[in-house]
Short mmCIF file of C-alpha atoms in Angstrom, two decimals:
data_model
loop_
_atom_site.label_atom_id
_atom_site.label_comp_id
_atom_site.label_asym_id
_atom_site.label_seq_id
_atom_site.Cartn_x
_atom_site.Cartn_y
_atom_site.Cartn_z
CA UNK V 1 -31.01 -4.26 -20.93
CA UNK V 2 -28.16 -5.37 -18.67
CA UNK V 3 -24.74 -3.74 -18.69
CA UNK V 4 -21.67 -5.95 -18.97
CA UNK V 5 -19.31 -6.02 -16.00
CA UNK V 6 -15.90 -6.60 -17.56
CA UNK V 7 -13.58 -8.55 -15.26
CA UNK V 8 -9.87 -9.32 -15.57
CA UNK V 9 -9.47 -12.74 -13.98
CA UNK V 10 -6.28 -14.39 -12.68
CA UNK V 11 -6.04 -17.82 -14.33
CA UNK V 12 -2.67 -19.09 -13.11
CA UNK V 13 0.21 -18.11 -10.84
CA UNK V 14 3.46 -16.78 -12.27
CA UNK V 15 6.43 -19.16 -12.54
CA UNK V 16 10.01 -17.86 -12.22
CA UNK V 17 10.22 -14.28 -13.46
CA UNK V 18 7.26 -14.50 -15.81
CA UNK V 19 5.61 -11.09 -16.19
CA UNK V 20 3.07 -12.19 -18.76
CA UNK V 21 -0.45 -10.95 -19.50
CA UNK V 22 -1.23 -14.60 -20.34
CA UNK V 23 -1.72 -15.21 -16.61
CA UNK V 24 -5.04 -13.37 -16.93
CA UNK V 25 -8.19 -13.58 -19.01
CA UNK V 26 -10.82 -10.95 -19.81
CA UNK V 27 -14.38 -11.95 -18.96
CA UNK V 28 -17.36 -9.99 -20.32
CA UNK V 29 -19.95 -12.65 -19.56
CA UNK V 30 -21.29 -11.23 -16.31
CA UNK V 31 -23.76 -8.38 -15.93
CA UNK V 32 -23.17 -5.42 -13.65
CA UNK V 33 -24.59 -5.89 -10.12
CA UNK V 34 -28.30 -5.16 -9.82
CA UNK V 35 -29.02 -1.97 -7.89
CA UNK V 36 -32.14 -3.56 -6.43
CA UNK V 37 -30.03 -6.35 -4.93
CA UNK V 38 -27.91 -4.04 -2.78
CA UNK V 39 -28.02 -4.90 0.91
CA UNK V 40 -28.11 -2.35 3.71
CA UNK V 41 -25.04 -0.09 3.95
CA UNK V 42 -23.62 -1.07 0.59
CA UNK V 43 -22.51 1.02 -2.38
CA UNK V 44 -22.29 0.13 -6.06
CA UNK V 45 -19.23 1.78 -7.59
CA UNK V 46 -18.10 2.20 -11.20
CA UNK V 47 -14.32 2.03 -11.51
CA UNK V 48 -12.61 5.15 -12.84
CA UNK V 49 -8.93 4.52 -12.01
CA UNK V 50 -7.11 1.38 -10.91
CA UNK V 51 -3.62 1.60 -9.44
CA UNK V 52 -0.93 -0.78 -10.75
CA UNK V 53 1.57 -1.34 -7.94
CA UNK V 54 4.71 -3.42 -7.31
CA UNK V 55 3.32 -5.25 -4.29
CA UNK V 56 0.68 -6.91 -6.47
CA UNK V 57 3.41 -9.02 -8.04
CA UNK V 58 4.03 -10.82 -4.75
CA UNK V 59 0.47 -12.10 -4.68
CA UNK V 60 0.47 -13.68 -8.17
CA UNK V 61 3.75 -15.63 -7.89
CA UNK V 62 3.76 -19.38 -7.39
CA UNK V 63 4.02 -19.75 -3.60
CA UNK V 64 7.56 -20.44 -2.40
CA UNK V 65 7.29 -23.23 0.17
CA UNK V 66 11.02 -23.03 0.91
CA UNK V 67 10.86 -19.40 2.03
CA UNK V 68 8.86 -19.13 5.24
CA UNK V 69 9.45 -15.37 5.37
CA UNK V 70 7.81 -14.84 1.99
CA UNK V 71 4.28 -13.54 1.63
CA UNK V 72 2.05 -16.60 1.83
CA UNK V 73 -1.16 -14.87 0.73
CA UNK V 74 -1.99 -15.28 -2.96
CA UNK V 75 -4.85 -13.84 -4.96
CA UNK V 76 -7.38 -16.64 -5.53
CA UNK V 77 -7.47 -18.10 -9.02
CA UNK V 78 -10.59 -17.60 -11.11
CA UNK V 79 -11.28 -14.15 -9.66
CA UNK V 80 -10.11 -10.58 -10.33
CA UNK V 81 -7.11 -9.46 -8.32
CA UNK V 82 -7.55 -6.36 -6.17
CA UNK V 83 -5.64 -3.16 -5.47
CA UNK V 84 -6.08 0.52 -4.81
CA UNK V 85 -8.80 2.03 -6.97
CA UNK V 86 -11.11 5.01 -7.24
CA UNK V 87 -14.58 5.24 -8.67
CA UNK V 88 -17.95 6.95 -8.70
CA UNK V 89 -20.91 5.76 -6.65
CA UNK V 90 -23.73 4.57 -8.90
CA UNK V 91 -26.16 3.63 -6.13
CA UNK V 92 -26.11 3.47 -2.34
CA UNK V 93 -28.08 2.07 0.56
CA UNK V 94 -25.78 3.83 3.04
CA UNK V 95 -26.53 7.15 4.67
CA UNK V 96 -22.85 8.03 4.27
CA UNK V 97 -22.79 7.95 0.46
CA UNK V 98 -24.89 9.18 -2.43
CA UNK V 99 -24.88 8.56 -6.16
CA UNK V 100 -22.16 10.67 -7.76
CA UNK V 101 -19.77 10.59 -4.80
CA UNK V 102 -16.10 9.93 -5.49
CA UNK V 103 -14.71 7.05 -3.43
CA UNK V 104 -11.48 5.10 -3.03
CA UNK V 105 -10.89 1.55 -1.80
CA UNK V 106 -7.76 -0.40 -0.92
CA UNK V 107 -9.47 -3.56 -2.22
CA UNK V 108 -10.84 -2.50 -5.60
CA UNK V 109 -11.19 -5.52 -7.91
CA UNK V 110 -10.11 -5.42 -11.54
CA UNK V 111 -13.64 -5.07 -12.87
CA UNK V 112 -15.89 -2.31 -14.16
CA UNK V 113 -18.47 -2.36 -11.35
CA UNK V 114 -18.07 -3.51 -7.76
CA UNK V 115 -20.19 -3.61 -4.60
CA UNK V 116 -18.58 -2.54 -1.32
CA UNK V 117 -19.65 -2.32 2.29
CA UNK V 118 -19.67 1.38 3.14
CA UNK V 119 -16.89 0.86 5.70
CA UNK V 120 -14.58 -0.35 2.93
CA UNK V 121 -14.61 2.84 0.87
CA UNK V 122 -13.50 6.39 1.65
CA UNK V 123 -15.32 9.44 0.33
CA UNK V 124 -13.00 11.71 -1.66
CA UNK V 125 -13.28 15.49 -1.88
CA UNK V 126 -14.05 16.89 -5.32
CA UNK V 127 -11.46 19.60 -4.90
CA UNK V 128 -9.14 18.35 -7.64
CA UNK V 129 -9.44 18.45 -11.41
CA UNK V 130 -9.78 14.68 -11.70
CA UNK V 131 -10.56 11.66 -9.56
CA UNK V 132 -7.25 10.26 -10.80
CA UNK V 133 -5.45 12.76 -8.55
CA UNK V 134 -6.56 10.66 -5.58
CA UNK V 135 -4.59 7.72 -6.98
CA UNK V 136 -1.62 9.91 -7.86
CA UNK V 137 -0.56 13.25 -6.43
CA UNK V 138 -2.94 13.01 -3.44
CA UNK V 139 -2.85 9.23 -3.25
CA UNK V 140 -0.75 6.38 -1.91
CA UNK V 141 2.52 7.06 -3.81
CA UNK V 142 2.75 10.69 -2.75
CA UNK V 143 1.68 9.92 0.82
CA UNK V 144 4.33 7.20 0.96
CA UNK V 145 6.95 9.69 -0.21
CA UNK V 146 5.83 12.18 2.45
CA UNK V 147 6.00 9.55 5.19
CA UNK V 148 9.47 8.41 4.15
CA UNK V 149 10.80 11.95 4.12
CA UNK V 150 9.10 12.91 7.40
CA UNK V 151 9.41 9.80 9.55
CA UNK V 152 12.55 8.11 8.25
CA UNK V 153 14.47 10.85 6.48
CA UNK V 154 14.13 13.58 9.10
CA UNK V 155 15.85 16.02 6.72
CA UNK V 156 17.92 19.03 7.64
CA UNK V 157 18.52 21.78 5.09
CA UNK V 158 21.86 21.37 3.34
CA UNK V 159 22.00 17.58 3.64
CA UNK V 160 22.36 15.25 0.64
CA UNK V 161 19.67 12.72 -0.23
CA UNK V 162 19.95 9.81 -2.70
CA UNK V 163 16.69 8.55 -4.24
CA UNK V 164 16.43 5.31 -6.21
CA UNK V 165 13.66 4.87 -8.81
CA UNK V 166 13.50 8.66 -8.83
CA UNK V 167 11.22 8.83 -11.88
CA UNK V 168 8.74 6.39 -10.38
CA UNK V 169 5.44 6.93 -8.64
CA UNK V 170 7.01 7.51 -5.22
CA UNK V 171 10.46 8.70 -6.23
CA UNK V 172 9.31 11.69 -8.26
CA UNK V 173 7.55 13.10 -5.20
CA UNK V 174 10.52 12.35 -2.94
CA UNK V 175 12.80 14.40 -5.21
CA UNK V 176 10.49 17.42 -5.07
CA UNK V 177 9.78 17.20 -1.35
CA UNK V 178 13.51 16.95 -0.75
CA UNK V 179 14.18 20.11 -2.73
CA UNK V 180 11.35 21.88 -0.89
CA UNK V 181 13.19 21.06 2.35
CA UNK V 182 16.50 22.47 1.17
CA UNK V 183 18.25 19.20 0.41
CA UNK V 184 20.79 18.42 -2.28
CA UNK V 185 19.09 15.59 -4.16
CA UNK V 186 20.71 12.87 -6.27
CA UNK V 187 18.23 10.77 -8.28
CA UNK V 188 18.68 7.34 -9.82
CA UNK V 189 16.86 6.27 -13.00
CA UNK V 190 17.35 3.86 -15.88
CA UNK V 191 16.76 5.64 -19.20
CA UNK V 192 17.58 8.93 -20.90
CA UNK V 193 13.99 10.22 -20.82
CA UNK V 194 13.60 9.35 -17.15
CA UNK V 195 16.91 11.03 -16.32
CA UNK V 196 15.80 14.21 -18.09
CA UNK V 197 12.52 14.13 -16.19
CA UNK V 198 14.28 13.79 -12.82
CA UNK V 199 16.46 16.76 -13.73
CA UNK V 200 13.33 18.80 -14.52
CA UNK V 201 12.01 17.91 -11.08
CA UNK V 202 14.98 19.79 -9.64
CA UNK V 203 17.47 17.01 -8.85
CA UNK V 204 21.02 18.26 -8.48
CA UNK V 205 22.42 15.12 -10.11
CA UNK V 206 21.12 11.92 -11.70
CA UNK V 207 22.73 8.48 -12.00
CA UNK V 208 21.78 6.09 -14.81
CA UNK V 209 21.99 2.77 -12.99
CA UNK V 210 21.98 0.84 -16.28
CA UNK V 211 25.09 2.53 -17.67
CA UNK V 212 27.01 3.91 -14.69
CA UNK V 213 29.07 0.81 -14.03
CA UNK V 214 30.15 0.36 -10.41
CA UNK V 215 27.35 1.71 -8.21
CA UNK V 216 29.55 2.81 -5.31
CA UNK V 217 31.86 4.75 -7.62
CA UNK V 218 28.90 6.39 -9.38
CA UNK V 219 27.28 7.48 -6.11
CA UNK V 220 30.56 8.89 -4.77
CA UNK V 221 31.11 10.81 -8.00
CA UNK V 222 27.63 12.33 -7.81
CA UNK V 223 27.88 13.01 -4.06
CA UNK V 224 31.55 13.27 -2.97
CA UNK V 225 30.38 14.72 0.36
CA UNK V 226 28.54 11.47 1.12
CA UNK V 227 24.88 10.59 1.59
CA UNK V 228 22.89 11.73 4.63
CA UNK V 229 19.54 10.24 3.56
CA UNK V 230 18.98 7.31 1.23
CA UNK V 231 15.39 6.80 0.10
CA UNK V 232 15.36 3.20 -1.09
CA UNK V 233 12.74 1.97 -3.55
CA UNK V 234 14.67 -0.94 -5.07
CA UNK V 235 16.59 -2.92 -2.45
CA UNK V 236 19.13 -5.53 -3.59
CA UNK V 237 22.45 -4.64 -5.14
CA UNK V 238 21.90 -0.88 -5.26
CA UNK V 239 20.93 -0.73 -1.58
CA UNK V 240 24.04 -2.72 -0.72
CA UNK V 241 26.21 -0.24 -2.65
CA UNK V 242 24.50 2.80 -1.13
CA UNK V 243 25.34 1.57 2.38
CA UNK V 244 29.02 2.16 1.59
CA UNK V 245 28.44 5.82 0.74
CA UNK V 246 26.53 6.87 3.86
CA UNK V 247 27.73 9.51 6.28
CA UNK V 248 27.82 9.10 10.04
CA UNK V 249 24.28 9.18 11.48
CA UNK V 250 22.74 8.83 8.01
CA UNK V 251 19.14 7.66 7.68
CA UNK V 252 17.80 5.06 5.25
CA UNK V 253 14.11 5.09 4.37
CA UNK V 254 13.23 1.51 3.38
CA UNK V 255 10.24 2.08 1.13
CA UNK V 256 10.33 -0.65 -1.51
CA UNK V 257 12.41 -3.52 -2.83
CA UNK V 258 11.26 -4.01 -6.40
CA UNK V 259 14.53 -5.67 -7.45
CA UNK V 260 13.83 -8.50 -4.99
CA UNK V 261 10.25 -9.28 -6.01
CA UNK V 262 11.33 -11.94 -8.51
CA UNK V 263 9.90 -15.38 -7.86
CA UNK V 264 13.32 -16.91 -8.58
CA UNK V 265 14.97 -16.13 -5.24
CA UNK V 266 18.33 -17.41 -6.48
CA UNK V 267 18.65 -14.31 -8.66
CA UNK V 268 18.24 -11.84 -5.80
CA UNK V 269 21.39 -9.99 -4.74
CA UNK V 270 22.01 -10.22 -1.02
CA UNK V 271 23.11 -7.46 1.37
CA UNK V 272 26.79 -7.78 2.30
CA UNK V 273 27.61 -4.36 3.72
CA UNK V 274 25.59 -4.29 6.92
CA UNK V 275 28.74 -3.60 8.92
CA UNK V 276 28.78 -0.12 7.34
CA UNK V 277 25.61 0.86 9.18
CA UNK V 278 27.09 -0.22 12.52
CA UNK V 279 30.33 1.70 12.13
CA UNK V 280 28.52 4.84 10.95
CA UNK V 281 25.61 4.55 13.40
CA UNK V 282 23.09 4.58 10.56
CA UNK V 283 19.34 4.36 11.17
CA UNK V 284 17.28 2.13 8.85
CA UNK V 285 13.53 2.59 9.07
CA UNK V 286 10.79 0.86 7.16
CA UNK V 287 7.27 2.25 6.97
CA UNK V 288 3.90 1.68 5.35
CA UNK V 289 1.19 4.17 4.51
CA UNK V 290 -1.87 2.21 5.68
CA UNK V 291 -1.42 2.64 9.46
CA UNK V 292 -1.25 6.40 8.91
CA UNK V 293 -4.49 6.79 6.94
CA UNK V 294 -6.90 9.07 8.75
CA UNK V 295 -4.24 10.36 11.17
CA UNK V 296 -2.87 13.90 11.65
CA UNK V 297 0.15 13.14 9.49
CA UNK V 298 -2.15 12.41 6.53
CA UNK V 299 -3.81 15.78 7.13
CA UNK V 300 -0.37 17.43 7.09
CA UNK V 301 0.44 15.62 3.83
CA UNK V 302 -2.76 16.69 2.10
CA UNK V 303 -2.30 20.31 3.19
CA UNK V 304 1.30 20.50 1.97
CA UNK V 305 0.54 18.79 -1.34
CA UNK V 306 -2.42 21.09 -1.96
CA UNK V 307 -0.18 24.10 -1.40
CA UNK V 308 2.56 22.77 -3.68
CA UNK V 309 0.10 21.84 -6.44
CA UNK V 310 -1.63 25.24 -6.23
CA UNK V 311 1.75 26.97 -6.51
CA UNK V 312 2.75 24.79 -9.52
CA UNK V 313 5.64 23.43 -7.45
CA UNK V 314 4.67 19.76 -7.68
CA UNK V 315 4.82 17.74 -10.88
CA UNK V 316 3.37 14.25 -11.02
CA UNK V 317 3.78 12.10 -14.11
CA UNK V 318 1.11 9.51 -14.85
CA UNK V 319 1.38 6.55 -17.19
CA UNK V 320 -2.29 6.03 -18.06
CA UNK V 321 -3.50 2.92 -19.87
CA UNK V 322 -6.94 2.88 -21.40
CA UNK V 323 -9.39 0.02 -20.95
CA UNK V 324 -9.59 -2.63 -18.27
CA UNK V 325 -8.14 -5.23 -20.62
CA UNK V 326 -4.85 -3.28 -20.59
CA UNK V 327 -4.28 -4.02 -16.88
CA UNK V 328 -2.33 -7.31 -17.30
CA UNK V 329 0.12 -5.73 -19.73
CA UNK V 330 0.47 -2.70 -17.47
CA UNK V 331 1.46 -4.96 -14.56
CA UNK V 332 4.01 -6.73 -16.78
CA UNK V 333 5.40 -3.39 -17.96
CA UNK V 334 5.92 -2.28 -14.37
CA UNK V 335 8.44 -5.07 -13.81
CA UNK V 336 10.26 -4.66 -17.09
CA UNK V 337 10.76 -0.89 -16.80
CA UNK V 338 8.43 -0.09 -19.70
CA UNK V 339 6.36 2.31 -17.62
CA UNK V 340 7.18 5.97 -17.04
CA UNK V 341 5.53 7.52 -14.00
CA UNK V 342 2.67 6.27 -11.86
CA UNK V 343 0.89 3.43 -13.68
CA UNK V 344 -2.89 3.53 -13.66
CA UNK V 345 -5.60 1.93 -15.75
CA UNK V 346 -8.67 3.91 -16.78
CA UNK V 347 -11.46 1.30 -17.21
#
């Protein structure tokens, strides 16, 4: 008896600002890959956790032919989209993997079972309570937070750091790593429950960006001494305001720009205050986690996170959705603020 391989298939690209599950369909018509059909150095993996991330939105928008700087790659129609995922090896023809191993891939399709070349998956240690930890507290969001703090932030005890999307997958870790380094941390969030969560993480102040009114005034009220480090997850209007509150020699960690991911580019707020970074000799640094995978800085990250988790000094909130069919709605919720914490789907 064959086992169904549920797939969530992209049927059409998203027009202006449409975050609709109707772009996808759920297909149960295909059987799981046959173990006997595996080629040399392949692994058959059952999905256990799929990461829902902001960058995926860029690859389902209708391509913008007028914007040559925009991402031109799009997920192909009629197939599952891909992202970061973790799963358990069901069968293997590779000497590097055995049935029962935990693995992670950067190109995990939205389907129950998938076949990978062994070079495209990474074996995960079973030193955590759940495989989900390798998508969350030991995964990409936390590693991204660590890189931003370490490479771009270069914190010194006593400095003040502003963190946008502070209740999000990356931001929640940034807040806690900042406090661990002796910083005064100001978080930014958009609802009462998220604000309370950021306070529980140890933030010294929290701004509700939906109700605070003028952003510059709100930041200066929360941090009258000015901002030494701004960890930016949103871009757009809030980034522009934050530039006016920076101290001399401040650092800006350019991590994400979720407010600018809309397909309707006419609605994106531009940056007008670039002169502020010249006058104050500010450093802006962007970064990405992938080039640092497998390097000494990833080892440093894993060691520090393991210590913080063991000492109950690191919280990590997950927003878990059950069933592969919930993935399209989860992606839509990410862009409407209806998620709380790191969004994952448990197939």
